[in-house]
Amino acid sequence: MPAASLTHIESVGLPSDAPSYPFFAFDIVHESTDGSDACCGVLRTPHGDVETPNFVFCGTKASVKGLTPEQLREAGTQIVLSNTYHLLVWPGSELVEDMGGLQEFTGFRGPMLTDSGGYQIFSMGHGSVSSEIKGQRTLPDEMRSLIDISEEGATFRSYWDGSVKTLTPESSILVQKQLGADIILVLDECTPFNVEKSYTESSMRRSHRWGLRSLQEFSRLDCQQRQALYGIVQGGTCPSLRDESTHFVNTTPFFGSAIGGSLGADRATMHSVVALTAKSLRRDRPIHLLGIGGVRDIFHGVRHGIDTFDCVHPTRLGRHGGALVRRDFWDTDGSGGGSRSDKVKEHINLKKSPFKRDSRPIDASCGCYTCRNFSRAYLHHLLKAGEQLGGTLVSLHNVFFMNRLMRDIRSAIRSGTLDEERSKWVHPALDA
């Protein structure tokens, strides 16, 4: 794409001293031989290395709900995410900085990522991208907090105390500097699905200008000594806009690239947008897929060169009694807690009555603390009784499950058996 197509960013410009990210590196150590774009790599940060492909667990308010950092580590977790928007609202980024940054404040003391805060602001104004996939297009008025979007930034009302705040590209970078995560993101607008292409286009180009302003502030604050900045690709489901946005990210001195924005109203469209976008992104930079965490979606993303994923799905599901299972659960057990006619899913609902007297673990082949020590019957009891331990134990299983999935995917890429590995995790009925 010719540079002339990006004239909307000329008024902002690049910083005079582009960051060099001296304490970060991304090394591809194995490329797939099966014709896909899958690869294994190592993402090196000041707080440790992350093997890729990998999954980033969401500790939204500086906590992966119900789990301790030690439990996360023992389950194989290498990196977690915290949310700029929520930590800005409470307890405030200044306090986190005073406490030594997120690593010291949380006790995780490993690689961490923070998003820019934009997703939460805009999802609370329009409804989230995940809601779009579920067919929920809008939020009730009483749940809306977004007041205004302008060239300057986003103005919103705090859910904590009702105060009016404005998040700009500059303030987002400052807040993330104070939080101290290794990987941070530019401020962008996550456009909803149900808007005109003209709005998606203007929003995307404003996000580009915000991206440059974020980069300028990143350089001004000299964040490169301990942080790396990712640019974000927007453009909705429009191929030409995605092409324009990938060109912007590729030609701007970010350390990594993130695929964001609306990915469509169904899984097929999402996969198409991800494949199109990832194909055009630079491979010498790590590629992150924002907010996606289904097993099928991870296998698809890995085949198209995605290096890291994040999503609240595994732990949110666990807190409500949903346990992730591999294909063999349906082949050997089959009921999912109901009749054999139950629809095959990537998880089972342990609150269902058939688990009440089931003495087996969730998965006998799983090495997690939950499966080594507790029965489905006990988990069913805890969940039905409203005991917090139930959600914790199922969440712990799901964290181990995701880390096991990513470990086995990395092994399959090295051995050239990614499709065979997928068949162990994804039931054929899910592809029907």
CSV table of C-alpha atoms in Angstrom, one decimal:
chain,number,residue,atom,x,y,z
A,1,MET,CA,0.0,0.0,0.0
A,2,PRO,CA,1.5,3.4,-1.0
A,3,ALA,CA,2.4,5.7,1.8
A,4,ALA,CA,0.1,8.3,0.3
A,5,SER,CA,-2.8,6.4,1.5
A,6,LEU,CA,-1.9,7.3,5.1
A,7,THR,CA,-2.0,11.0,4.7
A,8,HIS,CA,-4.4,11.1,7.7
A,9,ILE,CA,-1.4,10.7,10.0
A,10,GLU,CA,1.0,13.3,8.5
A,11,SER,CA,-0.1,16.0,10.9
A,12,VAL,CA,1.0,13.8,13.9
A,13,GLY,CA,4.4,12.4,12.7
A,14,LEU,CA,6.9,10.0,14.2
A,15,PRO,CA,9.0,10.9,17.3
A,16,SER,CA,12.5,12.2,16.5
A,17,ASP,CA,14.0,9.3,18.5
A,18,ALA,CA,12.2,6.1,17.6
A,19,PRO,CA,12.4,3.5,20.5
A,20,SER,CA,14.8,0.6,20.1
A,21,TYR,CA,13.4,-1.6,22.9
A,22,PRO,CA,16.9,-2.6,24.2
A,23,PHE,CA,15.7,-5.1,26.8
A,24,PHE,CA,13.2,-6.9,24.6
A,25,ALA,CA,13.6,-9.4,21.8
A,26,PHE,CA,11.4,-11.8,19.8
A,27,ASP,CA,13.1,-14.8,18.3
A,28,ILE,CA,11.5,-17.3,16.0
A,29,VAL,CA,13.1,-20.7,16.9
A,30,HIS,CA,11.0,-23.0,14.7
A,31,GLU,CA,8.8,-22.5,11.6
A,32,SER,CA,6.1,-25.0,10.6
A,33,THR,CA,6.8,-27.4,7.8
A,34,ASP,CA,3.2,-28.3,7.2
A,35,GLY,CA,2.4,-25.4,4.9
A,36,SER,CA,0.9,-23.2,7.6
A,37,ASP,CA,2.3,-20.0,9.1
A,38,ALA,CA,2.6,-21.5,12.6
A,39,CYS,CA,5.8,-20.9,14.4
A,40,CYS,CA,7.5,-21.3,17.8
A,41,GLY,CA,9.3,-18.4,19.3
A,42,VAL,CA,10.6,-16.8,22.5
A,43,LEU,CA,9.4,-13.4,23.6
A,44,ARG,CA,12.1,-12.0,25.9
A,45,THR,CA,11.1,-9.3,28.5
A,46,PRO,CA,12.9,-7.8,31.5
A,47,HIS,CA,10.7,-10.0,33.8
A,48,GLY,CA,11.4,-13.3,32.0
A,49,ASP,CA,10.8,-15.1,28.7
A,50,VAL,CA,7.5,-16.2,27.2
A,51,GLU,CA,7.4,-19.3,24.9
A,52,THR,CA,5.1,-18.7,21.9
A,53,PRO,CA,2.5,-19.5,21.0
A,54,ASN,CA,1.1,-18.8,24.4
A,55,PHE,CA,-2.0,-17.7,26.3
A,56,VAL,CA,-2.2,-14.6,28.4
A,57,PHE,CA,-4.6,-14.9,31.4
A,58,CYS,CA,-6.6,-11.8,32.3
A,59,GLY,CA,-6.1,-10.4,35.8
A,60,THR,CA,-8.4,-7.5,35.1
A,61,LYS,CA,-8.1,-5.7,38.4
A,62,ALA,CA,-4.6,-6.9,39.1
A,63,SER,CA,-5.9,-10.3,40.1
A,64,VAL,CA,-6.9,-13.4,38.1
A,65,LYS,CA,-10.1,-13.9,40.1
A,66,GLY,CA,-9.9,-16.6,42.8
A,67,LEU,CA,-6.3,-17.7,42.0
A,68,THR,CA,-3.0,-16.8,43.7
A,69,PRO,CA,0.2,-16.0,41.7
A,70,GLU,CA,1.7,-19.2,43.0
A,71,GLN,CA,-1.3,-21.3,41.8
A,72,LEU,CA,-0.9,-19.6,38.3
A,73,ARG,CA,2.8,-20.4,38.2
A,74,GLU,CA,2.3,-24.0,39.3
A,75,ALA,CA,-0.3,-24.4,36.5
A,76,GLY,CA,2.3,-23.3,34.0
A,77,THR,CA,1.3,-19.7,33.5
A,78,GLN,CA,4.1,-17.6,31.9
A,79,ILE,CA,2.3,-14.2,31.4
A,80,VAL,CA,-0.8,-12.4,32.7
A,81,LEU,CA,-2.7,-9.2,31.7
A,82,SER,CA,-4.1,-6.4,33.8
A,83,ASN,CA,-6.5,-3.8,32.7
A,84,THR,CA,-5.6,-0.1,32.4
A,85,TYR,CA,-9.1,1.2,32.6
A,86,HIS,CA,-10.1,-0.6,35.8
A,87,LEU,CA,-6.8,0.1,37.6
A,88,LEU,CA,-7.1,3.8,36.6
A,89,VAL,CA,-10.5,3.9,38.2
A,90,TRP,CA,-9.4,2.1,41.3
A,91,PRO,CA,-6.9,2.1,43.1
A,92,GLY,CA,-5.2,4.5,40.7
A,93,SER,CA,-2.0,4.0,38.7
A,94,GLU,CA,0.0,6.3,41.1
A,95,LEU,CA,-0.6,3.9,44.0
A,96,VAL,CA,0.4,0.9,42.0
A,97,GLU,CA,3.6,2.7,41.0
A,98,ASP,CA,4.3,3.6,44.6
A,99,MET,CA,3.9,-0.1,45.5
A,100,GLY,CA,6.6,-1.0,43.0
A,101,GLY,CA,4.5,-1.6,39.9
A,102,LEU,CA,2.2,-4.5,39.0
A,103,GLN,CA,4.8,-7.2,39.5
A,104,GLU,CA,5.5,-6.3,43.1
A,105,PHE,CA,1.9,-5.1,43.8
A,106,THR,CA,0.4,-8.5,42.6
A,107,GLY,CA,3.3,-10.8,43.6
A,108,PHE,CA,3.3,-12.3,40.1
A,109,ARG,CA,6.8,-11.1,39.4
A,110,GLY,CA,6.8,-12.3,35.8
A,111,PRO,CA,6.0,-10.9,32.3
A,112,MET,CA,2.9,-8.9,32.3
A,113,LEU,CA,0.8,-7.0,29.7
A,114,THR,CA,-1.6,-4.1,30.1
A,115,ASP,CA,-4.1,-3.0,27.5
A,116,SER,CA,-4.7,0.7,26.8
A,117,GLY,CA,-8.1,0.9,28.5
A,118,GLY,CA,-9.9,1.8,25.2
A,119,TYR,CA,-11.7,-1.5,24.9
A,120,GLN,CA,-13.5,-1.2,28.2
A,121,ILE,CA,-14.4,2.4,27.6
A,122,PHE,CA,-15.9,1.8,24.2
A,123,SER,CA,-17.5,-1.5,25.1
A,124,MET,CA,-19.3,0.2,27.9
A,125,GLY,CA,-20.6,2.7,25.4
A,126,HIS,CA,-21.5,0.4,22.6
A,127,GLY,CA,-21.5,-3.2,23.9
A,128,SER,CA,-18.5,-5.5,23.6
A,129,VAL,CA,-17.2,-7.3,20.6
A,130,SER,CA,-17.9,-10.6,22.4
A,131,SER,CA,-21.5,-9.5,22.8
A,132,GLU,CA,-21.7,-8.9,19.1
A,133,ILE,CA,-20.8,-12.5,18.4
A,134,LYS,CA,-23.5,-13.5,20.8
A,135,GLY,CA,-26.0,-11.3,19.0
A,136,GLN,CA,-26.2,-8.7,21.8
A,137,ARG,CA,-25.8,-5.4,19.8
A,138,THR,CA,-26.4,-2.7,22.5
A,139,LEU,CA,-26.1,-2.0,26.2
A,140,PRO,CA,-29.0,-0.7,28.3
A,141,ASP,CA,-28.7,3.1,28.9
A,142,GLU,CA,-28.0,2.6,32.6
A,143,MET,CA,-24.9,0.5,31.9
A,144,ARG,CA,-23.3,3.1,29.5
A,145,SER,CA,-20.4,5.1,30.8
A,146,LEU,CA,-18.9,6.6,27.6
A,147,ILE,CA,-19.7,10.3,27.3
A,148,ASP,CA,-17.8,11.4,24.3
A,149,ILE,CA,-15.2,10.4,21.7
A,150,SER,CA,-13.1,13.2,20.1
A,151,GLU,CA,-9.8,13.7,18.5
A,152,GLU,CA,-8.4,14.4,22.0
A,153,GLY,CA,-9.5,11.1,23.5
A,154,ALA,CA,-12.4,9.4,25.3
A,155,THR,CA,-14.4,10.9,28.1
A,156,PHE,CA,-16.3,8.6,30.4
A,157,ARG,CA,-17.9,8.4,33.8
A,158,SER,CA,-16.2,6.3,36.4
A,159,TYR,CA,-18.3,3.4,37.7
A,160,TRP,CA,-16.4,3.7,41.0
A,161,ASP,CA,-17.4,7.2,42.1
A,162,GLY,CA,-19.3,8.8,39.2
A,163,SER,CA,-16.5,11.3,38.4
A,164,VAL,CA,-15.9,12.3,34.8
A,165,LYS,CA,-12.5,11.2,33.4
A,166,THR,CA,-10.8,11.6,30.0
A,167,LEU,CA,-8.4,9.1,28.7
A,168,THR,CA,-6.1,10.3,25.9
A,169,PRO,CA,-3.3,8.5,24.1
A,170,GLU,CA,-0.8,10.4,26.3
A,171,SER,CA,-2.5,9.7,29.6
A,172,SER,CA,-3.0,6.0,28.7
A,173,ILE,CA,0.8,5.7,28.1
A,174,LEU,CA,1.5,7.5,31.4
A,175,VAL,CA,-0.9,5.2,33.3
A,176,GLN,CA,0.7,2.1,31.8
A,177,LYS,CA,4.2,3.4,32.6
A,178,GLN,CA,3.1,3.8,36.2
A,179,LEU,CA,1.6,0.3,36.2
A,180,GLY,CA,4.9,-1.0,34.9
A,181,ALA,CA,3.8,-4.0,32.7
A,182,ASP,CA,6.4,-5.3,30.3
A,183,ILE,CA,4.1,-5.0,27.2
A,184,ILE,CA,1.8,-2.1,26.8
A,185,LEU,CA,-0.7,-1.1,24.0
A,186,VAL,CA,-1.6,2.1,22.2
A,187,LEU,CA,-4.9,3.7,22.8
A,188,ASP,CA,-7.4,2.8,20.1
A,189,GLU,CA,-11.2,2.8,19.6
A,190,CYS,CA,-12.7,-0.7,19.4
A,191,THR,CA,-15.5,0.0,16.9
A,192,PRO,CA,-18.8,-2.0,17.3
A,193,PHE,CA,-20.0,-4.3,14.6
A,194,ASN,CA,-23.2,-2.5,13.7
A,195,VAL,CA,-21.8,0.8,12.4
A,196,GLU,CA,-21.4,2.1,8.9
A,197,LYS,CA,-18.1,1.5,7.0
A,198,SER,CA,-17.6,5.2,7.0
A,199,TYR,CA,-17.6,5.4,10.8
A,200,THR,CA,-15.2,2.3,11.0
A,201,GLU,CA,-12.9,4.1,8.5
A,202,SER,CA,-12.8,7.4,10.4
A,203,SER,CA,-12.5,5.6,13.7
A,204,MET,CA,-9.6,3.5,12.4
A,205,ARG,CA,-7.7,6.5,11.1
A,206,ARG,CA,-8.2,8.4,14.4
A,207,SER,CA,-6.8,5.3,16.1
A,208,HIS,CA,-3.8,5.6,13.8
A,209,ARG,CA,-3.3,9.2,14.9
A,210,TRP,CA,-3.8,8.1,18.5
A,211,GLY,CA,-1.2,5.3,17.9
A,212,LEU,CA,1.4,7.9,16.8
A,213,ARG,CA,0.6,10.1,19.8
A,214,SER,CA,1.0,7.1,22.0
A,215,LEU,CA,4.4,6.4,20.5
A,216,GLN,CA,5.5,10.0,20.9
A,217,GLU,CA,4.5,9.9,24.6
A,218,PHE,CA,6.2,6.5,25.0
A,219,SER,CA,9.4,8.0,23.6
A,220,ARG,CA,9.1,11.2,25.6
A,221,LEU,CA,8.7,9.3,28.9
A,222,ASP,CA,11.6,7.0,27.8
A,223,CYS,CA,9.5,3.9,28.5
A,224,GLN,CA,11.7,1.7,26.3
A,225,GLN,CA,14.0,1.0,29.2
A,226,ARG,CA,11.5,-1.5,30.7
A,227,GLN,CA,8.5,-1.6,28.4
A,228,ALA,CA,7.6,-2.5,24.8
A,229,LEU,CA,4.8,-0.9,22.8
A,230,TYR,CA,2.4,-2.7,20.5
A,231,GLY,CA,0.4,-1.1,17.7
A,232,ILE,CA,-3.1,-2.2,17.1
A,233,VAL,CA,-4.7,-3.1,13.8
A,234,GLN,CA,-8.3,-1.9,13.3
A,235,GLY,CA,-10.6,-1.8,10.3
A,236,GLY,CA,-13.6,-3.9,11.3
A,237,THR,CA,-14.5,-6.6,8.8
A,238,CYS,CA,-13.5,-4.6,5.7
A,239,PRO,CA,-10.5,-6.1,3.9
A,240,SER,CA,-9.3,-2.7,2.4
A,241,LEU,CA,-9.4,-1.1,5.9
A,242,ARG,CA,-7.6,-4.0,7.5
A,243,ASP,CA,-4.9,-3.7,4.7
A,244,GLU,CA,-4.5,0.0,5.4
A,245,SER,CA,-4.2,-0.5,9.1
A,246,THR,CA,-1.7,-3.4,8.9
A,247,HIS,CA,0.4,-1.1,6.6
A,248,PHE,CA,0.3,1.6,9.3
A,249,VAL,CA,1.3,-0.8,12.1
A,250,ASN,CA,4.0,-2.5,10.0
A,251,THR,CA,5.7,0.8,9.1
A,252,THR,CA,5.6,2.4,12.5
A,253,PRO,CA,8.3,1.6,15.0
A,254,PHE,CA,6.2,-0.5,17.4
A,255,PHE,CA,7.8,-3.6,19.1
A,256,GLY,CA,4.8,-5.8,18.4
A,257,SER,CA,1.4,-5.9,16.6
A,258,ALA,CA,-2.0,-6.6,18.0
A,259,ILE,CA,-5.1,-7.5,16.1
A,260,GLY,CA,-8.1,-5.7,17.6
A,261,GLY,CA,-11.5,-4.4,16.8
A,262,SER,CA,-14.7,-6.0,15.6
A,263,LEU,CA,-14.0,-9.4,14.1
A,264,GLY,CA,-17.5,-10.0,12.8
A,265,ALA,CA,-20.8,-11.4,13.9
A,266,ASP,CA,-19.9,-15.1,13.7
A,267,ARG,CA,-16.9,-17.4,14.0
A,268,ALA,CA,-16.5,-17.8,10.3
A,269,THR,CA,-16.1,-14.1,9.7
A,270,MET,CA,-13.8,-13.8,12.7
A,271,HIS,CA,-11.5,-16.5,11.3
A,272,SER,CA,-11.5,-14.8,7.9
A,273,VAL,CA,-10.6,-11.4,9.3
A,274,VAL,CA,-7.8,-12.9,11.5
A,275,ALA,CA,-6.4,-14.9,8.6
A,276,LEU,CA,-6.4,-11.8,6.3
A,277,THR,CA,-4.8,-9.5,8.9
A,278,ALA,CA,-2.2,-11.9,10.2
A,279,LYS,CA,-1.0,-12.7,6.7
A,280,SER,CA,-0.1,-9.1,6.1
A,281,LEU,CA,1.6,-8.4,9.4
A,282,ARG,CA,5.4,-8.5,9.8
A,283,ARG,CA,6.7,-11.8,11.1
A,284,ASP,CA,9.8,-10.3,12.8
A,285,ARG,CA,7.5,-8.8,15.4
A,286,PRO,CA,5.2,-10.8,17.8
A,287,ILE,CA,1.5,-10.8,16.9
A,288,HIS,CA,-1.1,-10.7,19.6
A,289,LEU,CA,-4.8,-11.5,19.1
A,290,LEU,CA,-6.9,-9.4,21.5
A,291,GLY,CA,-9.8,-11.0,23.4
A,292,ILE,CA,-10.0,-14.4,21.7
A,293,GLY,CA,-9.6,-17.7,23.7
A,294,GLY,CA,-11.7,-20.5,22.3
A,295,VAL,CA,-9.8,-23.7,21.6
A,296,ARG,CA,-10.9,-23.8,17.9
A,297,ASP,CA,-10.0,-20.1,17.6
A,298,ILE,CA,-6.6,-20.7,19.0
A,299,PHE,CA,-5.7,-23.5,16.6
A,300,HIS,CA,-6.9,-21.3,13.8
A,301,GLY,CA,-4.9,-18.4,14.9
A,302,VAL,CA,-1.8,-20.4,15.5
A,303,ARG,CA,-2.0,-21.8,11.9
A,304,HIS,CA,-2.1,-18.2,10.7
A,305,GLY,CA,0.9,-17.0,12.7
A,306,ILE,CA,-0.6,-15.6,15.9
A,307,ASP,CA,1.9,-15.8,18.7
A,308,THR,CA,-0.2,-14.8,21.8
A,309,PHE,CA,-3.8,-14.7,22.8
A,310,ASP,CA,-5.7,-13.2,25.7
A,311,CYS,CA,-9.3,-13.7,26.9
A,312,VAL,CA,-11.3,-13.8,30.2
A,313,HIS,CA,-13.1,-16.9,28.9
A,314,PRO,CA,-11.2,-19.7,30.7
A,315,THR,CA,-11.4,-18.2,34.2
A,316,ARG,CA,-14.8,-16.6,33.9
A,317,LEU,CA,-16.2,-19.9,32.6
A,318,GLY,CA,-14.6,-21.7,35.6
A,319,ARG,CA,-16.1,-19.4,38.2
A,320,HIS,CA,-19.5,-20.4,36.9
A,321,GLY,CA,-18.9,-24.1,36.9
A,322,GLY,CA,-17.7,-24.6,33.3
A,323,ALA,CA,-14.8,-27.0,32.9
A,324,LEU,CA,-12.9,-27.1,29.7
A,325,VAL,CA,-12.6,-30.6,28.2
A,326,ARG,CA,-10.8,-32.3,25.3
A,327,ARG,CA,-12.3,-34.3,22.6
A,328,ASP,CA,-11.9,-37.6,24.4
A,329,PHE,CA,-14.4,-36.6,27.1
A,330,TRP,CA,-17.2,-36.7,24.5
A,331,ASP,CA,-15.8,-39.9,22.9
A,332,THR,CA,-15.5,-41.9,26.2
A,333,ASP,CA,-17.8,-40.1,28.7
A,334,GLY,CA,-20.2,-38.4,26.3
A,335,SER,CA,-23.0,-37.0,28.3
A,336,GLY,CA,-21.6,-33.6,29.4
A,337,GLY,CA,-23.9,-33.9,32.4
A,338,GLY,CA,-27.0,-34.5,30.4
A,339,SER,CA,-28.2,-36.9,27.8
A,340,ARG,CA,-26.0,-38.2,24.9
A,341,SER,CA,-28.0,-35.9,22.7
A,342,ASP,CA,-26.5,-32.9,24.4
A,343,LYS,CA,-24.7,-30.6,22.1
A,344,VAL,CA,-20.9,-31.1,22.1
A,345,LYS,CA,-19.1,-28.1,23.5
A,346,GLU,CA,-15.5,-27.2,24.5
A,347,HIS,CA,-16.7,-27.4,28.1
A,348,ILE,CA,-19.0,-29.1,30.5
A,349,ASN,CA,-21.3,-27.6,33.1
A,350,LEU,CA,-20.5,-29.2,36.4
A,351,LYS,CA,-23.7,-27.8,38.0
A,352,LYS,CA,-25.7,-30.3,36.0
A,353,SER,CA,-27.4,-33.0,38.1
A,354,PRO,CA,-25.8,-36.1,36.5
A,355,PHE,CA,-22.5,-35.0,38.1
A,356,LYS,CA,-24.0,-35.1,41.6
A,357,ARG,CA,-22.8,-38.7,42.1
A,358,ASP,CA,-19.9,-38.8,39.7
A,359,SER,CA,-16.8,-39.9,41.5
A,360,ARG,CA,-14.4,-39.3,38.6
A,361,PRO,CA,-12.1,-36.2,38.2
A,362,ILE,CA,-12.9,-33.8,35.4
A,363,ASP,CA,-10.2,-35.4,33.3
A,364,ALA,CA,-8.2,-38.4,34.5
A,365,SER,CA,-5.4,-37.5,32.1
A,366,CYS,CA,-5.1,-33.9,33.4
A,367,GLY,CA,-2.3,-33.2,35.8
A,368,CYS,CA,-3.9,-30.2,37.5
A,369,TYR,CA,-4.3,-29.9,41.3
A,370,THR,CA,-8.1,-30.1,40.9
A,371,CYS,CA,-8.1,-33.3,38.8
A,372,ARG,CA,-5.5,-35.0,41.1
A,373,ASN,CA,-7.6,-34.4,44.2
A,374,PHE,CA,-11.3,-33.8,43.6
A,375,SER,CA,-14.3,-35.6,42.1
A,376,ARG,CA,-16.9,-34.1,39.8
A,377,ALA,CA,-19.4,-34.8,42.6
A,378,TYR,CA,-17.5,-32.6,45.1
A,379,LEU,CA,-17.1,-29.8,42.5
A,380,HIS,CA,-20.8,-30.1,41.8
A,381,HIS,CA,-21.6,-29.8,45.5
A,382,LEU,CA,-19.4,-26.8,45.9
A,383,LEU,CA,-20.9,-25.0,42.9
A,384,LYS,CA,-24.5,-25.7,43.9
A,385,ALA,CA,-23.8,-24.7,47.5
A,386,GLY,CA,-22.3,-21.4,46.4
A,387,GLU,CA,-18.9,-22.1,47.9
A,388,GLN,CA,-16.2,-20.0,46.4
A,389,LEU,CA,-13.8,-22.9,46.4
A,390,GLY,CA,-15.8,-24.5,43.6
A,391,GLY,CA,-15.2,-21.7,41.2
A,392,THR,CA,-11.5,-21.5,42.3
A,393,LEU,CA,-10.9,-25.3,41.6
A,394,VAL,CA,-12.6,-25.3,38.2
A,395,SER,CA,-10.8,-22.1,37.2
A,396,LEU,CA,-7.5,-23.7,38.3
A,397,HIS,CA,-8.3,-26.7,36.0
A,398,ASN,CA,-9.1,-24.3,33.1
A,399,VAL,CA,-5.8,-22.5,33.6
A,400,PHE,CA,-3.9,-25.7,33.6
A,401,PHE,CA,-5.9,-26.9,30.5
A,402,MET,CA,-5.0,-23.8,28.5
A,403,ASN,CA,-1.3,-24.0,29.4
A,404,ARG,CA,-1.3,-27.7,28.5
A,405,LEU,CA,-3.0,-26.8,25.2
A,406,MET,CA,-0.4,-24.2,24.4
A,407,ARG,CA,2.5,-26.5,25.4
A,408,ASP,CA,1.1,-29.3,23.2
A,409,ILE,CA,0.6,-26.9,20.3
A,410,ARG,CA,4.2,-25.8,20.5
A,411,SER,CA,5.3,-29.4,20.6
A,412,ALA,CA,3.1,-30.2,17.6
A,413,ILE,CA,4.5,-27.3,15.6
A,414,ARG,CA,8.0,-28.6,16.1
A,415,SER,CA,7.0,-32.1,15.1
A,416,GLY,CA,4.9,-31.0,12.1
A,417,THR,CA,1.7,-32.6,13.6
A,418,LEU,CA,-0.5,-29.6,14.3
A,419,ASP,CA,-3.6,-31.0,12.6
A,420,GLU,CA,-3.2,-34.3,14.4
A,421,GLU,CA,-2.9,-32.4,17.7
A,422,ARG,CA,-6.0,-30.4,16.9
A,423,SER,CA,-8.0,-33.7,16.5
A,424,LYS,CA,-7.1,-34.5,20.1
A,425,TRP,CA,-8.6,-31.3,21.5
A,426,VAL,CA,-11.5,-30.5,19.1
A,427,HIS,CA,-14.4,-32.8,18.5
A,428,PRO,CA,-15.5,-33.2,14.9
A,429,ALA,CA,-19.0,-32.2,15.8
A,430,LEU,CA,-17.7,-28.7,16.6
A,431,ASP,CA,-16.6,-28.3,13.0
A,432,ALA,CA,-19.9,-29.4,11.5
